[in-house]
PDB file of C-alpha atoms in Angstrom:
ATOM      1  CA  UNK H   1      20.315 -12.739 -19.208  1.00 26.00           C
ATOM      2  CA  UNK H   2      17.516 -11.266 -17.445  1.00 29.00           C
ATOM      3  CA  UNK H   3      16.755  -8.334 -15.289  1.00 33.00           C
ATOM      4  CA  UNK H   4      16.819  -7.881 -11.237  1.00 37.00           C
ATOM      5  CA  UNK H   5      14.996  -5.837  -8.995  1.00 39.00           C
ATOM      6  CA  UNK H   6      16.962  -2.673 -10.165  1.00 41.00           C
ATOM      7  CA  UNK H   7      16.203  -3.146 -13.807  1.00 40.00           C
ATOM      8  CA  UNK H   8      19.825  -3.929 -14.563  1.00 35.00           C
ATOM      9  CA  UNK H   9      21.242  -7.159 -16.391  1.00 31.00           C
ATOM     10  CA  UNK H  10      21.774 -10.043 -14.158  1.00 35.00           C
ATOM     11  CA  UNK H  11      23.275 -13.406 -15.114  1.00 34.00           C
ATOM     12  CA  UNK H  12      20.931 -16.504 -14.604  1.00 37.00           C
ATOM     13  CA  UNK H  13      22.057 -18.736 -11.898  1.00 51.00           C
ATOM     14  CA  UNK H  14      25.068 -16.700 -10.693  1.00 71.00           C
ATOM     15  CA  UNK H  15      26.334 -17.033  -6.952  1.00 92.00           C
ATOM     16  CA  UNK H  16      24.953 -17.651  -3.456  1.00 97.00           C
ATOM     17  CA  UNK H  17      22.434 -15.997  -1.194  1.00 98.00           C
ATOM     18  CA  UNK H  18      23.742 -15.192   2.345  1.00 98.00           C
ATOM     19  CA  UNK H  19      21.127 -14.584   4.937  1.00 98.00           C
ATOM     20  CA  UNK H  20      22.074 -12.902   8.127  1.00 98.00           C
ATOM     21  CA  UNK H  21      19.514 -12.942  10.932  1.00 96.00           C
ATOM     22  CA  UNK H  22      17.811 -14.616  13.758  1.00 95.00           C
ATOM     23  CA  UNK H  23      17.676 -18.392  14.544  1.00 97.00           C
ATOM     24  CA  UNK H  24      14.994 -19.122  16.981  1.00 96.00           C
ATOM     25  CA  UNK H  25      13.169 -21.815  18.819  1.00 96.00           C
ATOM     26  CA  UNK H  26       9.451 -21.591  18.085  1.00 92.00           C
ATOM     27  CA  UNK H  27       6.897 -22.884  20.770  1.00 93.00           C
ATOM     28  CA  UNK H  28       3.576 -22.903  18.679  1.00 87.00           C
ATOM     29  CA  UNK H  29       0.393 -23.105  20.653  1.00 90.00           C
ATOM     30  CA  UNK H  30      -2.669 -23.458  18.535  1.00 87.00           C
ATOM     31  CA  UNK H  31      -5.963 -22.701  20.293  1.00 89.00           C
ATOM     32  CA  UNK H  32      -9.472 -21.991  19.188  1.00 85.00           C
ATOM     33  CA  UNK H  33     -11.267 -18.580  20.153  1.00 81.00           C
ATOM     34  CA  UNK H  34     -10.187 -16.142  22.887  1.00 84.00           C
ATOM     35  CA  UNK H  35      -7.580 -17.249  25.576  1.00 86.00           C
ATOM     36  CA  UNK H  36      -9.200 -17.862  29.000  1.00 88.00           C
ATOM     37  CA  UNK H  37      -7.570 -15.500  31.285  1.00 90.00           C
ATOM     38  CA  UNK H  38      -6.695 -16.824  34.763  1.00 93.00           C
ATOM     39  CA  UNK H  39      -7.442 -20.458  33.821  1.00 94.00           C
ATOM     40  CA  UNK H  40      -6.589 -23.139  31.105  1.00 93.00           C
ATOM     41  CA  UNK H  41      -7.166 -22.811  27.506  1.00 91.00           C
ATOM     42  CA  UNK H  42      -6.874 -26.173  25.638  1.00 92.00           C
ATOM     43  CA  UNK H  43      -4.109 -26.128  22.961  1.00 93.00           C
ATOM     44  CA  UNK H  44      -2.027 -28.252  20.650  1.00 91.00           C
ATOM     45  CA  UNK H  45       1.600 -27.345  21.297  1.00 93.00           C
ATOM     46  CA  UNK H  46       4.677 -28.069  19.248  1.00 90.00           C
ATOM     47  CA  UNK H  47       8.370 -26.936  19.727  1.00 93.00           C
ATOM     48  CA  UNK H  48       9.802 -26.297  16.115  1.00 91.00           C
ATOM     49  CA  UNK H  49      12.804 -24.488  14.651  1.00 94.00           C
ATOM     50  CA  UNK H  50      12.123 -20.907  13.461  1.00 93.00           C
ATOM     51  CA  UNK H  51      13.429 -17.324  13.295  1.00 93.00           C
ATOM     52  CA  UNK H  52      12.643 -14.986  10.392  1.00 93.00           C
ATOM     53  CA  UNK H  53      16.184 -15.182   9.010  1.00 96.00           C
ATOM     54  CA  UNK H  54      16.595 -18.895   9.362  1.00 96.00           C
ATOM     55  CA  UNK H  55      12.972 -19.426   7.882  1.00 96.00           C
ATOM     56  CA  UNK H  56      13.814 -17.280   4.984  1.00 97.00           C
ATOM     57  CA  UNK H  57      17.049 -19.182   4.285  1.00 98.00           C
ATOM     58  CA  UNK H  58      15.205 -22.631   4.433  1.00 97.00           C
ATOM     59  CA  UNK H  59      12.616 -21.397   1.947  1.00 97.00           C
ATOM     60  CA  UNK H  60      15.184 -20.053  -0.421  1.00 98.00           C
ATOM     61  CA  UNK H  61      17.203 -23.558  -0.195  1.00 97.00           C
ATOM     62  CA  UNK H  62      13.997 -25.239  -1.226  1.00 95.00           C
ATOM     63  CA  UNK H  63      14.446 -24.196  -4.829  1.00 94.00           C
ATOM     64  CA  UNK H  64      16.729 -26.785  -6.540  1.00 92.00           C
ATOM     65  CA  UNK H  65      20.175 -25.692  -7.353  1.00 92.00           C
ATOM     66  CA  UNK H  66      20.170 -22.650  -4.879  1.00 95.00           C
ATOM     67  CA  UNK H  67      23.159 -22.290  -2.576  1.00 97.00           C
ATOM     68  CA  UNK H  68      22.044 -20.578   0.753  1.00 98.00           C
ATOM     69  CA  UNK H  69      24.308 -19.797   3.635  1.00 98.00           C
ATOM     70  CA  UNK H  70      23.128 -18.459   7.060  1.00 98.00           C
ATOM     71  CA  UNK H  71      24.931 -16.290   9.715  1.00 98.00           C
ATOM     72  CA  UNK H  72      23.148 -16.323  13.034  1.00 98.00           C
ATOM     73  CA  UNK H  73      23.915 -16.640  16.762  1.00 98.00           C
ATOM     74  CA  UNK H  74      22.473 -19.230  19.139  1.00 98.00           C
ATOM     75  CA  UNK H  75      23.012 -20.279  22.716  1.00 97.00           C
ATOM     76  CA  UNK H  76      24.598 -23.584  23.707  1.00 97.00           C
ATOM     77  CA  UNK H  77      21.372 -25.139  24.700  1.00 93.00           C
ATOM     78  CA  UNK H  78      20.125 -25.540  21.060  1.00 95.00           C
ATOM     79  CA  UNK H  79      23.043 -24.952  18.807  1.00 97.00           C
ATOM     80  CA  UNK H  80      23.395 -28.560  17.630  1.00 97.00           C
ATOM     81  CA  UNK H  81      19.651 -29.071  16.972  1.00 97.00           C
ATOM     82  CA  UNK H  82      19.335 -25.920  14.926  1.00 97.00           C
ATOM     83  CA  UNK H  83      22.514 -26.847  12.892  1.00 97.00           C
ATOM     84  CA  UNK H  84      20.905 -30.180  12.195  1.00 97.00           C
ATOM     85  CA  UNK H  85      17.612 -28.678  11.065  1.00 96.00           C
ATOM     86  CA  UNK H  86      19.132 -25.976   8.934  1.00 97.00           C
ATOM     87  CA  UNK H  87      21.306 -28.545   7.202  1.00 96.00           C
ATOM     88  CA  UNK H  88      18.384 -30.932   6.683  1.00 95.00           C
ATOM     89  CA  UNK H  89      16.684 -27.888   4.591  1.00 96.00           C
ATOM     90  CA  UNK H  90      19.752 -27.536   2.406  1.00 96.00           C
ATOM     91  CA  UNK H  91      21.104 -24.291   4.271  1.00 97.00           C
ATOM     92  CA  UNK H  92      24.790 -24.088   5.091  1.00 97.00           C
ATOM     93  CA  UNK H  93      24.763 -22.672   8.521  1.00 97.00           C
ATOM     94  CA  UNK H  94      27.534 -20.615  10.233  1.00 97.00           C
ATOM     95  CA  UNK H  95      26.146 -20.378  13.798  1.00 98.00           C
ATOM     96  CA  UNK H  96      28.013 -18.375  16.357  1.00 98.00           C
ATOM     97  CA  UNK H  97      27.500 -20.228  19.699  1.00 98.00           C
ATOM     98  CA  UNK H  98      26.983 -17.711  22.676  1.00 97.00           C
ATOM     99  CA  UNK H  99      28.276 -18.931  26.086  1.00 95.00           C
ATOM    100  CA  UNK H 100      26.306 -16.584  27.962  1.00 96.00           C
ATOM    101  CA  UNK H 101      22.728 -16.108  26.457  1.00 96.00           C
ATOM    102  CA  UNK H 102      20.266 -19.050  25.513  1.00 97.00           C
ATOM    103  CA  UNK H 103      18.868 -19.420  22.042  1.00 97.00           C
ATOM    104  CA  UNK H 104      16.127 -17.010  21.374  1.00 96.00           C
ATOM    105  CA  UNK H 105      12.550 -18.330  21.962  1.00 96.00           C
ATOM    106  CA  UNK H 106       9.345 -17.331  20.529  1.00 92.00           C
ATOM    107  CA  UNK H 107       5.951 -18.447  21.809  1.00 93.00           C
ATOM    108  CA  UNK H 108       3.503 -18.223  18.880  1.00 87.00           C
ATOM    109  CA  UNK H 109      -0.149 -18.166  20.030  1.00 90.00           C
ATOM    110  CA  UNK H 110      -2.211 -19.278  16.956  1.00 83.00           C
ATOM    111  CA  UNK H 111      -5.949 -18.850  16.880  1.00 84.00           C
ATOM    112  CA  UNK H 112      -7.145 -22.020  14.857  1.00 81.00           C
ATOM    113  CA  UNK H 113     -10.326 -19.906  13.634  1.00 72.00           C
ATOM    114  CA  UNK H 114     -10.821 -19.052  10.069  1.00 64.00           C
ATOM    115  CA  UNK H 115      -8.046 -16.259   9.978  1.00 59.00           C
ATOM    116  CA  UNK H 116      -5.487 -18.400  11.786  1.00 61.00           C
ATOM    117  CA  UNK H 117      -4.217 -15.160  13.383  1.00 71.00           C
ATOM    118  CA  UNK H 118      -1.041 -15.292  15.558  1.00 75.00           C
ATOM    119  CA  UNK H 119       0.316 -13.394  18.562  1.00 85.00           C
ATOM    120  CA  UNK H 120       4.127 -13.595  19.373  1.00 84.00           C
ATOM    121  CA  UNK H 121       5.816 -13.441  22.865  1.00 91.00           C
ATOM    122  CA  UNK H 122       9.479 -13.025  21.975  1.00 89.00           C
ATOM    123  CA  UNK H 123      12.638 -13.466  24.113  1.00 93.00           C
ATOM    124  CA  UNK H 124      15.390 -12.779  21.388  1.00 91.00           C
ATOM    125  CA  UNK H 125      18.154 -14.097  23.612  1.00 94.00           C
ATOM    126  CA  UNK H 126      21.516 -14.794  21.728  1.00 96.00           C
ATOM    127  CA  UNK H 127      19.849 -13.768  18.255  1.00 94.00           C
ATOM    128  CA  UNK H 128      20.237 -10.104  18.936  1.00 89.00           C
ATOM    129  CA  UNK H 129      23.782 -10.442  20.291  1.00 95.00           C
ATOM    130  CA  UNK H 130      25.003 -11.081  16.628  1.00 97.00           C
ATOM    131  CA  UNK H 131      27.593  -8.171  16.202  1.00 97.00           C
ATOM    132  CA  UNK H 132      30.346  -6.933  14.068  1.00 97.00           C
ATOM    133  CA  UNK H 133      32.949  -9.231  15.534  1.00 97.00           C
ATOM    134  CA  UNK H 134      30.861 -12.166  14.041  1.00 97.00           C
ATOM    135  CA  UNK H 135      31.159 -10.542  10.584  1.00 97.00           C
ATOM    136  CA  UNK H 136      33.944 -11.445   8.009  1.00 96.00           C
ATOM    137  CA  UNK H 137      34.135 -10.085   4.575  1.00 97.00           C
ATOM    138  CA  UNK H 138      34.894 -13.499   3.548  1.00 97.00           C
ATOM    139  CA  UNK H 139      31.269 -14.402   4.147  1.00 97.00           C
ATOM    140  CA  UNK H 140      30.511 -12.588   0.847  1.00 98.00           C
ATOM    141  CA  UNK H 141      32.935 -14.684  -1.158  1.00 97.00           C
ATOM    142  CA  UNK H 142      30.823 -16.033  -3.943  1.00 97.00           C
ATOM    143  CA  UNK H 143      27.743 -14.350  -2.842  1.00 97.00           C
ATOM    144  CA  UNK H 144      25.374 -12.428  -5.298  1.00 96.00           C
ATOM    145  CA  UNK H 145      22.674 -11.459  -2.721  1.00 97.00           C
ATOM    146  CA  UNK H 146      22.773 -10.553   0.826  1.00 98.00           C
ATOM    147  CA  UNK H 147      19.472 -10.708   3.065  1.00 98.00           C
ATOM    148  CA  UNK H 148      19.290  -8.916   6.070  1.00 98.00           C
ATOM    149  CA  UNK H 149      16.429  -9.917   8.685  1.00 95.00           C
ATOM    150  CA  UNK H 150      14.962  -6.430  10.110  1.00 92.00           C
ATOM    151  CA  UNK H 151      15.280  -7.903  13.610  1.00 91.00           C
ATOM    152  CA  UNK H 152      19.030  -7.041  13.418  1.00 94.00           C
ATOM    153  CA  UNK H 153      18.114  -3.487  13.706  1.00 93.00           C
ATOM    154  CA  UNK H 154      16.422  -3.785  17.064  1.00 89.00           C
ATOM    155  CA  UNK H 155      19.604  -4.162  19.154  1.00 92.00           C
ATOM    156  CA  UNK H 156      22.831  -1.934  19.097  1.00 94.00           C
ATOM    157  CA  UNK H 157      25.300  -4.980  18.360  1.00 95.00           C
ATOM    158  CA  UNK H 158      23.270  -6.113  15.325  1.00 96.00           C
ATOM    159  CA  UNK H 159      22.800  -2.474  14.262  1.00 96.00           C
ATOM    160  CA  UNK H 160      26.505  -2.121  13.908  1.00 97.00           C
ATOM    161  CA  UNK H 161      26.739  -5.653  12.091  1.00 97.00           C
ATOM    162  CA  UNK H 162      24.205  -4.360   9.605  1.00 97.00           C
ATOM    163  CA  UNK H 163      26.327  -1.270   9.052  1.00 97.00           C
ATOM    164  CA  UNK H 164      29.424  -3.289   8.431  1.00 97.00           C
ATOM    165  CA  UNK H 165      27.717  -5.716   6.171  1.00 98.00           C
ATOM    166  CA  UNK H 166      26.061  -3.041   4.080  1.00 97.00           C
ATOM    167  CA  UNK H 167      29.486  -1.414   3.426  1.00 97.00           C
ATOM    168  CA  UNK H 168      31.130  -4.773   2.707  1.00 97.00           C
ATOM    169  CA  UNK H 169      28.240  -5.581   0.148  1.00 98.00           C
ATOM    170  CA  UNK H 170      28.530  -2.137  -1.424  1.00 96.00           C
ATOM    171  CA  UNK H 171      32.215  -2.574  -1.965  1.00 96.00           C
ATOM    172  CA  UNK H 172      31.608  -5.907  -3.554  1.00 96.00           C
ATOM    173  CA  UNK H 173      28.650  -5.071  -5.737  1.00 96.00           C
ATOM    174  CA  UNK H 174      26.531  -7.424  -3.824  1.00 97.00           C
ATOM    175  CA  UNK H 175      22.777  -6.762  -3.899  1.00 97.00           C
ATOM    176  CA  UNK H 176      21.114  -6.396  -0.387  1.00 98.00           C
ATOM    177  CA  UNK H 177      17.426  -7.164   0.557  1.00 98.00           C
ATOM    178  CA  UNK H 178      15.903  -6.447   3.874  1.00 98.00           C
ATOM    179  CA  UNK H 179      12.494  -7.539   5.590  1.00 96.00           C
ATOM    180  CA  UNK H 180      11.359  -5.094   8.424  1.00 93.00           C
ATOM    181  CA  UNK H 181      10.269  -8.000  10.383  1.00 83.00           C
ATOM    182  CA  UNK H 182       7.934  -6.625  13.060  1.00 83.00           C
ATOM    183  CA  UNK H 183       5.548  -3.784  13.080  1.00 85.00           C
ATOM    184  CA  UNK H 184       5.700  -3.689  16.889  1.00 83.00           C
ATOM    185  CA  UNK H 185       9.283  -3.145  17.055  1.00 84.00           C
ATOM    186  CA  UNK H 186       9.212  -0.645  14.137  1.00 89.00           C
ATOM    187  CA  UNK H 187       6.768   1.417  16.243  1.00 90.00           C
ATOM    188  CA  UNK H 188       9.170   1.655  18.987  1.00 89.00           C
ATOM    189  CA  UNK H 189      12.099   2.463  16.813  1.00 91.00           C
ATOM    190  CA  UNK H 190      10.333   5.014  14.709  1.00 92.00           C
ATOM    191  CA  UNK H 191      10.118   5.175  10.870  1.00 93.00           C
ATOM    192  CA  UNK H 192      12.749   7.928  10.439  1.00 94.00           C
ATOM    193  CA  UNK H 193      15.381   6.031  12.259  1.00 94.00           C
ATOM    194  CA  UNK H 194      14.714   2.888  10.424  1.00 94.00           C
ATOM    195  CA  UNK H 195      14.844   4.378   7.080  1.00 94.00           C
ATOM    196  CA  UNK H 196      18.117   5.998   7.921  1.00 95.00           C
ATOM    197  CA  UNK H 197      19.634   2.624   9.071  1.00 95.00           C
ATOM    198  CA  UNK H 198      18.688   0.887   5.825  1.00 95.00           C
ATOM    199  CA  UNK H 199      20.080   3.343   3.431  1.00 94.00           C
ATOM    200  CA  UNK H 200      21.965   1.383   0.689  1.00 94.00           C
ATOM    201  CA  UNK H 201      19.452  -1.486   0.652  1.00 97.00           C
ATOM    202  CA  UNK H 202      18.373  -2.363  -2.825  1.00 98.00           C
ATOM    203  CA  UNK H 203      15.298  -4.333  -2.050  1.00 98.00           C
ATOM    204  CA  UNK H 204      12.653  -3.844   0.789  1.00 98.00           C
ATOM    205  CA  UNK H 205       9.986  -6.371   1.520  1.00 98.00           C
ATOM    206  CA  UNK H 206       7.471  -5.144   4.177  1.00 97.00           C
ATOM    207  CA  UNK H 207       4.226  -6.398   5.120  1.00 95.00           C
ATOM    208  CA  UNK H 208       1.083  -4.281   4.682  1.00 95.00           C
ATOM    209  CA  UNK H 209       1.255  -3.085   8.248  1.00 94.00           C
ATOM    210  CA  UNK H 210       5.001  -2.383   8.176  1.00 96.00           C
ATOM    211  CA  UNK H 211       4.742  -0.460   4.798  1.00 97.00           C
ATOM    212  CA  UNK H 212       1.872   1.844   6.207  1.00 96.00           C
ATOM    213  CA  UNK H 213       3.720   2.356   9.733  1.00 95.00           C
ATOM    214  CA  UNK H 214       6.857   3.300   7.781  1.00 96.00           C
ATOM    215  CA  UNK H 215       5.170   5.924   5.681  1.00 96.00           C
ATOM    216  CA  UNK H 216       2.296   7.062   8.006  1.00 96.00           C
ATOM    217  CA  UNK H 217      -0.044   6.428   5.011  1.00 97.00           C
ATOM    218  CA  UNK H 218      -3.212   4.247   5.324  1.00 97.00           C
ATOM    219  CA  UNK H 219      -3.236   2.883   1.849  1.00 97.00           C
ATOM    220  CA  UNK H 220      -0.630   0.241   1.105  1.00 97.00           C
ATOM    221  CA  UNK H 221      -0.315   1.092  -2.351  1.00 98.00           C
ATOM    222  CA  UNK H 222       0.530   4.753  -1.484  1.00 98.00           C
ATOM    223  CA  UNK H 223       2.896   3.270   1.099  1.00 98.00           C
ATOM    224  CA  UNK H 224       4.747   1.049  -1.255  1.00 98.00           C
ATOM    225  CA  UNK H 225       5.111   3.861  -3.743  1.00 98.00           C
ATOM    226  CA  UNK H 226       6.611   6.350  -1.156  1.00 98.00           C
ATOM    227  CA  UNK H 227       8.978   3.859   0.135  1.00 98.00           C
ATOM    228  CA  UNK H 228      10.268   3.089  -3.374  1.00 98.00           C
ATOM    229  CA  UNK H 229      11.587   6.761  -3.286  1.00 97.00           C
ATOM    230  CA  UNK H 230      13.986   5.362  -0.602  1.00 95.00           C
ATOM    231  CA  UNK H 231      14.621   1.929  -1.845  1.00 97.00           C
ATOM    232  CA  UNK H 232      15.113   0.986  -5.440  1.00 98.00           C
ATOM    233  CA  UNK H 233      12.556  -1.908  -5.209  1.00 98.00           C
ATOM    234  CA  UNK H 234       9.749  -2.363  -2.814  1.00 98.00           C
ATOM    235  CA  UNK H 235       7.702  -5.593  -2.584  1.00 98.00           C
ATOM    236  CA  UNK H 236       4.743  -5.124  -0.229  1.00 98.00           C
ATOM    237  CA  UNK H 237       3.417  -8.382   0.896  1.00 97.00           C
ATOM    238  CA  UNK H 238      -0.306  -8.368   1.534  1.00 95.00           C
ATOM    239  CA  UNK H 239      -1.090 -12.072   2.520  1.00 91.00           C
ATOM    240  CA  UNK H 240      -4.212 -13.113   0.844  1.00 91.00           C
ATOM    241  CA  UNK H 241      -4.319  -9.988  -1.344  1.00 95.00           C
ATOM    242  CA  UNK H 242      -0.986 -10.874  -3.069  1.00 96.00           C
ATOM    243  CA  UNK H 243       2.031  -8.534  -3.484  1.00 98.00           C
ATOM    244  CA  UNK H 244       2.544  -5.079  -4.856  1.00 98.00           C
ATOM    245  CA  UNK H 245       5.755  -4.094  -6.503  1.00 98.00           C
ATOM    246  CA  UNK H 246       6.934  -0.396  -6.652  1.00 98.00           C
ATOM    247  CA  UNK H 247       9.851   1.472  -8.038  1.00 97.00           C
ATOM    248  CA  UNK H 248      10.676   5.162  -8.505  1.00 97.00           C
ATOM    249  CA  UNK H 249       7.577   6.322  -6.638  1.00 98.00           C
ATOM    250  CA  UNK H 250       5.028   4.220  -8.612  1.00 98.00           C
ATOM    251  CA  UNK H 251       3.296   0.815  -8.066  1.00 98.00           C
ATOM    252  CA  UNK H 252       3.932  -1.091 -11.293  1.00 97.00           C
ATOM    253  CA  UNK H 253       2.547  -4.449 -10.674  1.00 97.00           C
ATOM    254  CA  UNK H 254       0.217  -6.521  -8.456  1.00 97.00           C
ATOM    255  CA  UNK H 255       0.827 -10.133  -8.171  1.00 97.00           C
ATOM    256  CA  UNK H 256      -2.131 -12.070  -7.007  1.00 97.00           C
ATOM    257  CA  UNK H 257      -2.265 -14.461  -4.045  1.00 95.00           C
ATOM    258  CA  UNK H 258      -2.404 -18.232  -4.293  1.00 94.00           C
ATOM    259  CA  UNK H 259      -5.629 -19.577  -2.550  1.00 92.00           C
ATOM    260  CA  UNK H 260      -5.039 -21.487   0.574  1.00 91.00           C
ATOM    261  CA  UNK H 261      -6.709 -22.624   3.736  1.00 86.00           C
ATOM    262  CA  UNK H 262      -4.533 -21.230   6.630  1.00 81.00           C
ATOM    263  CA  UNK H 263      -3.756 -23.391   9.504  1.00 79.00           C
ATOM    264  CA  UNK H 264      -0.915 -21.313  10.972  1.00 74.00           C
ATOM    265  CA  UNK H 265       0.276 -18.100   9.365  1.00 77.00           C
ATOM    266  CA  UNK H 266       3.587 -17.939  11.146  1.00 76.00           C
ATOM    267  CA  UNK H 267       6.412 -17.594   8.742  1.00 84.00           C
ATOM    268  CA  UNK H 268       4.303 -17.030   5.675  1.00 91.00           C
ATOM    269  CA  UNK H 269       6.106 -13.655   4.962  1.00 94.00           C
ATOM    270  CA  UNK H 270       9.363 -15.590   5.366  1.00 95.00           C
ATOM    271  CA  UNK H 271       8.412 -18.182   2.909  1.00 96.00           C
ATOM    272  CA  UNK H 272       7.514 -15.482   0.349  1.00 97.00           C
ATOM    273  CA  UNK H 273      10.828 -13.651   0.985  1.00 97.00           C
ATOM    274  CA  UNK H 274      12.917 -16.809   0.708  1.00 98.00           C
ATOM    275  CA  UNK H 275      11.222 -17.993  -2.575  1.00 98.00           C
ATOM    276  CA  UNK H 276      11.235 -14.615  -4.078  1.00 98.00           C
ATOM    277  CA  UNK H 277      15.123 -14.267  -3.449  1.00 98.00           C
ATOM    278  CA  UNK H 278      15.737 -17.855  -4.658  1.00 97.00           C
ATOM    279  CA  UNK H 279      14.057 -16.848  -7.925  1.00 97.00           C
ATOM    280  CA  UNK H 280      15.911 -13.629  -8.273  1.00 96.00           C
ATOM    281  CA  UNK H 281      19.036 -15.506  -7.830  1.00 96.00           C
ATOM    282  CA  UNK H 282      18.155 -17.900 -10.625  1.00 95.00           C
ATOM    283  CA  UNK H 283      17.649 -14.979 -12.935  1.00 94.00           C
ATOM    284  CA  UNK H 284      13.893 -14.471 -12.696  1.00 96.00           C
ATOM    285  CA  UNK H 285      12.281 -11.067 -13.280  1.00 96.00           C
ATOM    286  CA  UNK H 286      10.899  -9.553  -9.941  1.00 97.00           C
ATOM    287  CA  UNK H 287       7.316 -10.001 -10.955  1.00 97.00           C
ATOM    288  CA  UNK H 288       7.860 -13.818 -11.554  1.00 97.00           C
ATOM    289  CA  UNK H 289       9.896 -14.008  -8.373  1.00 98.00           C
ATOM    290  CA  UNK H 290       6.947 -12.323  -6.398  1.00 98.00           C
ATOM    291  CA  UNK H 291       4.557 -14.960  -7.901  1.00 98.00           C
ATOM    292  CA  UNK H 292       6.956 -17.738  -6.578  1.00 97.00           C
ATOM    293  CA  UNK H 293       6.889 -15.935  -3.360  1.00 97.00           C
ATOM    294  CA  UNK H 294       2.951 -15.941  -3.221  1.00 97.00           C
ATOM    295  CA  UNK H 295       3.033 -19.717  -3.951  1.00 97.00           C
ATOM    296  CA  UNK H 296       5.299 -20.341  -1.124  1.00 96.00           C
ATOM    297  CA  UNK H 297       3.376 -18.238   1.181  1.00 95.00           C
ATOM    298  CA  UNK H 298       0.282 -20.335   0.311  1.00 95.00           C
ATOM    299  CA  UNK H 299       2.082 -23.547   1.159  1.00 94.00           C
ATOM    300  CA  UNK H 300       3.486 -21.899   4.440  1.00 92.00           C
ATOM    301  CA  UNK H 301      -0.043 -21.170   5.954  1.00 89.00           C
ATOM    302  CA  UNK H 302      -1.208 -24.599   5.464  1.00 88.00           C
ATOM    303  CA  UNK H 303       1.528 -25.920   7.697  1.00 85.00           C
ATOM    304  CA  UNK H 304       2.274 -25.460  11.410  1.00 78.00           C
ATOM    305  CA  UNK H 305       5.622 -23.669  11.904  1.00 76.00           C
ATOM    306  CA  UNK H 306       7.632 -21.486   9.826  1.00 82.00           C
ATOM    307  CA  UNK H 307       9.622 -23.924   7.819  1.00 89.00           C
ATOM    308  CA  UNK H 308       9.065 -25.696   4.380  1.00 91.00           C
ATOM    309  CA  UNK H 309       8.095 -29.221   4.303  1.00 81.00           C
ATOM    310  CA  UNK H 310      10.913 -31.824   4.049  1.00 70.00           C
ATOM    311  CA  UNK H 311      12.228 -32.554   0.542  1.00 62.00           C
ATOM    312  CA  UNK H 312      11.768 -35.933  -1.009  1.00 45.00           C
TER     313      UNK H 312
END
C-alpha cells in the first residue's frame, strides 16, 4: 500500500487510466528567430499526431503495465491514422468519428533558438464537439483514475460532458485529475467560471502561467497554495524549474527538473502529466510521481512533437 494525492490508501497497480480529451493533428514548423512578416521564413515542417489529451494518454501508456484508454472525437479525414498512432503507443482508443467537422489541427510555430518557445494557431474542429452523448458510464468499468483535458471546458458540448463524467466518477469513487490546458483560453473564460466548473476534481496540474492566471497572484508558489484550497492536490508545472506540490493551502514539496537541451517544448506539460498519472496508478507517492513527470518532460523537449519515442 501507498498513498495517493489525497493522502489516502491506494492499492499498487490497481485499475486503468481513462483520458478524455482532444485528439489533434499537429503541423510543427521549426524556424529560427523572428518570423519575417509579408514574406518567407525558412522552416522545417512536419505533420505529427498530437492533442493534449492524446499526448497525455500516450506518455502514460509508456510506463510498462499501465492500461490507458482514451475517449476523443475526430473527423473522418484522419480517424484511421490517429487510431493507428494511438494504438502504436499502447493506448486503447475510443474515437468518435464526426461526419461534419474535420479533425482538429494546430499549427505549432517553434523558434529553434535557445528557449525553443512555441506559438499555437488552433482550429479545434471535431475535438470540441465531444459531448455528453459520447459518454457512457461503462467507460469507467475497471478505471481507477479519470483525466480530463482542460480544453474540454472551452466549448458548451464538452463542458456538459465534463459535468456528466465528474458525476459518474464521484458515484464510482474514481479519482479525477485535470490539466487547465491553455492560459489564453482561461483568460477568455475567467478564473471564477473555470474554478466553478472543476468542482469535484481531485488533482489539478496547471502550468506556472495558468496557476498565476487562475489566482491573480504573481508568484507561482503562492498561486499553487491558493489553488490547493479549491482542489485537494495541486501540481504546478514550471518547466526548467521543476514542479511544486501543494495541498490544504500549503506548498509542501518542490521537485527539481531534469536537465535537457530543448528542441521543441510542444507537449512537455502533457508528458509530465502522463508520466505523473501512470506513476500514481502504479501506487507511487505524489512526490515520486512528480519526479517521473519531470523526467518525461525533459525527454519530451528534446524531441519534435508531443508524443513519446516509439518503444523498442
